[in-house]
Amino acid sequence: STHGPIWKNNPNHIINLYDKWSQQETEKKVVIAYGTMYGNTKIMAEKVAEGIANNGVKKIKIHNVSKSSLSYIIRDIWDSKGIVLGSCTYNTELFPLMKALVSALNNRQLKNRFLGIFGSYTWSGGALKELEEYSNKCGLKKVLPSIEVQGSPYTNDLEKAFELGKNMAMEILK
């Protein structure tokens, strides 16, 4: 009893949930998690979401890692078929709260999902490089394009972000 509550009523409900979680079953939904300092990455995240929504995916959850609890982000990712991670560069590395999320996701060894990535920087890159490293070792199917923008995104950058969303939607709805 020291490991959590005891389910006296309808224990099959919780057993079925644990069974579903252990099999990493997913739904046709996408979580976009981003870290931003100046709003540039947020603009890109919104455009990715637009591409996803305009191409038929109804369930989309967007998390700003500075405002959403890590546990809520992971909860939403756990049953999502698609994950899109975007980060600004902070001292040549991932934004610290995005680094924490990537570490937590790496620990959970996710399977059967699609991953898209994007990043932004001002004077020096680094965030996208770390997201690429995670993408290469996590075993999730990568959705392209990967996007890196210096400063504020221009029209062609936003078109690529929309394309990433569109491509993610196409994979989710297959």
C-alpha atoms as one frame of an Amber mdcrd trajectory, in Angstrom:
protein
   0.000   0.000   0.000   2.987   2.341   0.243   3.316   2.361  -3.549   0.079
   4.215  -4.271  -3.658   3.927  -3.861  -5.457   0.618  -3.658  -8.206   0.321
  -6.248 -11.108  -1.438  -4.531 -13.784  -0.432  -7.021 -13.342  -1.349 -10.659
  -9.664  -2.385 -10.505  -9.872  -3.482 -14.160 -10.071   0.184 -15.142  -6.605
   0.924 -13.783  -5.223  -2.407 -15.016  -6.431  -1.580 -18.531  -4.834   1.877
 -18.334  -1.490   0.442 -17.249  -1.702  -2.146 -20.003  -2.332   0.581 -22.586
   0.506   2.722 -21.224   2.948  -0.189 -21.148   2.252  -0.932 -24.809   2.757
   2.732 -25.719  -0.509   2.882 -27.630  -0.994   6.239 -29.291  -3.805   8.353
 -30.673  -3.936  10.449 -33.818  -2.825  13.585 -32.031   0.257  15.795 -31.989
   2.014  17.606 -29.181   4.150  20.610 -30.028   6.524  21.635 -27.251   8.724
  24.665 -27.697  11.115  26.887 -25.789  11.411  30.530 -26.707  13.080  33.647
 -25.347  12.095  36.332 -27.857   8.980  34.788 -29.390  10.554  33.588 -32.644
  10.246  29.902 -31.817   6.663  30.450 -30.691   5.795  31.953 -34.084   7.231
  28.870 -35.771   5.374  26.505 -33.388   2.089  28.217 -34.239   2.778  27.828
 -37.960   3.591  24.124 -37.509   0.289  23.749 -35.641  -1.521  25.498 -38.486
  -0.009  23.044 -40.973  -1.122  20.118 -38.828  -4.639  21.442 -38.311  -5.149
  22.417 -41.956  -4.295  18.866 -42.961  -6.828  17.010 -40.880  -5.447  16.335
 -37.406  -8.036  17.424 -34.865  -6.108  16.871 -31.620  -3.176  19.242 -31.228
  -1.680  20.362 -27.936   0.884  23.155 -27.764   3.150  23.590 -24.739   5.515
  26.447 -23.999   8.084  24.673 -21.823   8.485  27.851 -19.752   4.815  27.811
 -18.781   3.735  24.145 -18.802   4.841  21.703 -16.151   7.152  18.993 -17.455
   4.765  16.361 -16.086   1.855  17.789 -18.108   3.919  17.854 -21.285   4.985
  14.233 -20.834   1.399  13.227 -20.011   0.211  14.729 -23.283   3.080  13.243
 -25.290   2.597   9.760 -23.868  -0.408   8.878 -26.032   0.381  11.153 -29.000
   1.389   9.700 -32.341   3.277  12.877 -33.256   5.737  15.018 -31.341   7.220
  18.274 -32.564  10.019  19.862 -30.539  11.229  23.403 -31.131  13.864  25.319
 -29.232  15.744  28.529 -29.283  19.484  28.377 -28.705  20.698  29.380 -25.262
  24.472  29.795 -24.922  25.103  27.460 -27.901  22.829  24.760 -26.424  19.194
  23.831 -26.073  17.047  26.166 -24.018  17.415  24.723 -20.463  13.758  23.754
 -20.018  13.719  22.068 -23.441  16.905  20.236 -22.475  15.062  18.928 -19.398
  12.154  17.766 -21.568  14.430  16.022 -24.067  16.227  14.297 -21.198  12.911
  13.149 -19.717  11.723  11.860 -23.108  15.003  10.074 -23.667  14.539   8.356
 -20.296  11.100   7.077 -21.305  12.312   5.403 -24.497   9.291   6.318 -26.586
   8.338   4.108 -29.510   5.826   4.089 -32.375   5.777   7.839 -32.865   6.802
  10.495 -35.352   9.141  13.355 -34.450   9.586  16.767 -36.023  12.144  19.352
 -34.918  12.909  23.002 -35.437  14.973  25.722 -33.826  16.047  29.317 -33.804
  19.128  31.264 -32.828  20.504  34.777 -32.942  24.304  34.887 -32.871  25.131
  31.190 -32.689  23.276  27.956 -33.366  23.218  24.880 -31.198  19.636  24.001
 -30.306  18.827  22.274 -33.575  22.081  20.311 -33.385  21.046  18.868 -29.995
  17.528  18.134 -31.234  19.080  16.345 -34.235  21.219  14.268 -31.868  18.125
  13.282 -29.892  16.278  12.522 -33.127  19.087  10.277 -34.353  19.308   8.218
 -31.176  15.675   8.028 -30.001  14.471   5.681 -32.735  11.386   7.692 -33.663
  10.606   8.257 -37.340  11.701  11.759 -38.248   9.369  14.025 -40.179  10.990
  16.625 -42.424  11.888  19.356 -42.924  14.018  20.179 -39.906  14.145  23.948
 -39.704  16.642  26.358 -38.187  16.041  30.090 -38.340  18.346  32.946 -37.440
  16.382  35.674 -35.682  12.788  36.236 -36.676  11.326  33.791 -39.172  10.740
  35.118 -42.677   7.971  34.043 -45.030  10.004  31.166 -46.486  10.831  29.943
 -42.939   7.146  29.978 -42.021   6.332  28.089 -45.221   8.798  25.385 -44.124
   7.206  25.316 -40.656   3.780  24.875 -42.264   5.252  22.104 -44.448   6.597
  20.342 -41.349   3.089  20.478 -39.886   1.551  19.205 -43.113   4.020  16.331
 -43.322   3.401  15.434 -39.686  -0.355  15.348 -40.298   0.120  13.093 -43.333
   2.130  10.616 -41.241  -0.348  10.701 -38.336  -3.364  10.080 -40.549  -1.892
   7.197 -42.603
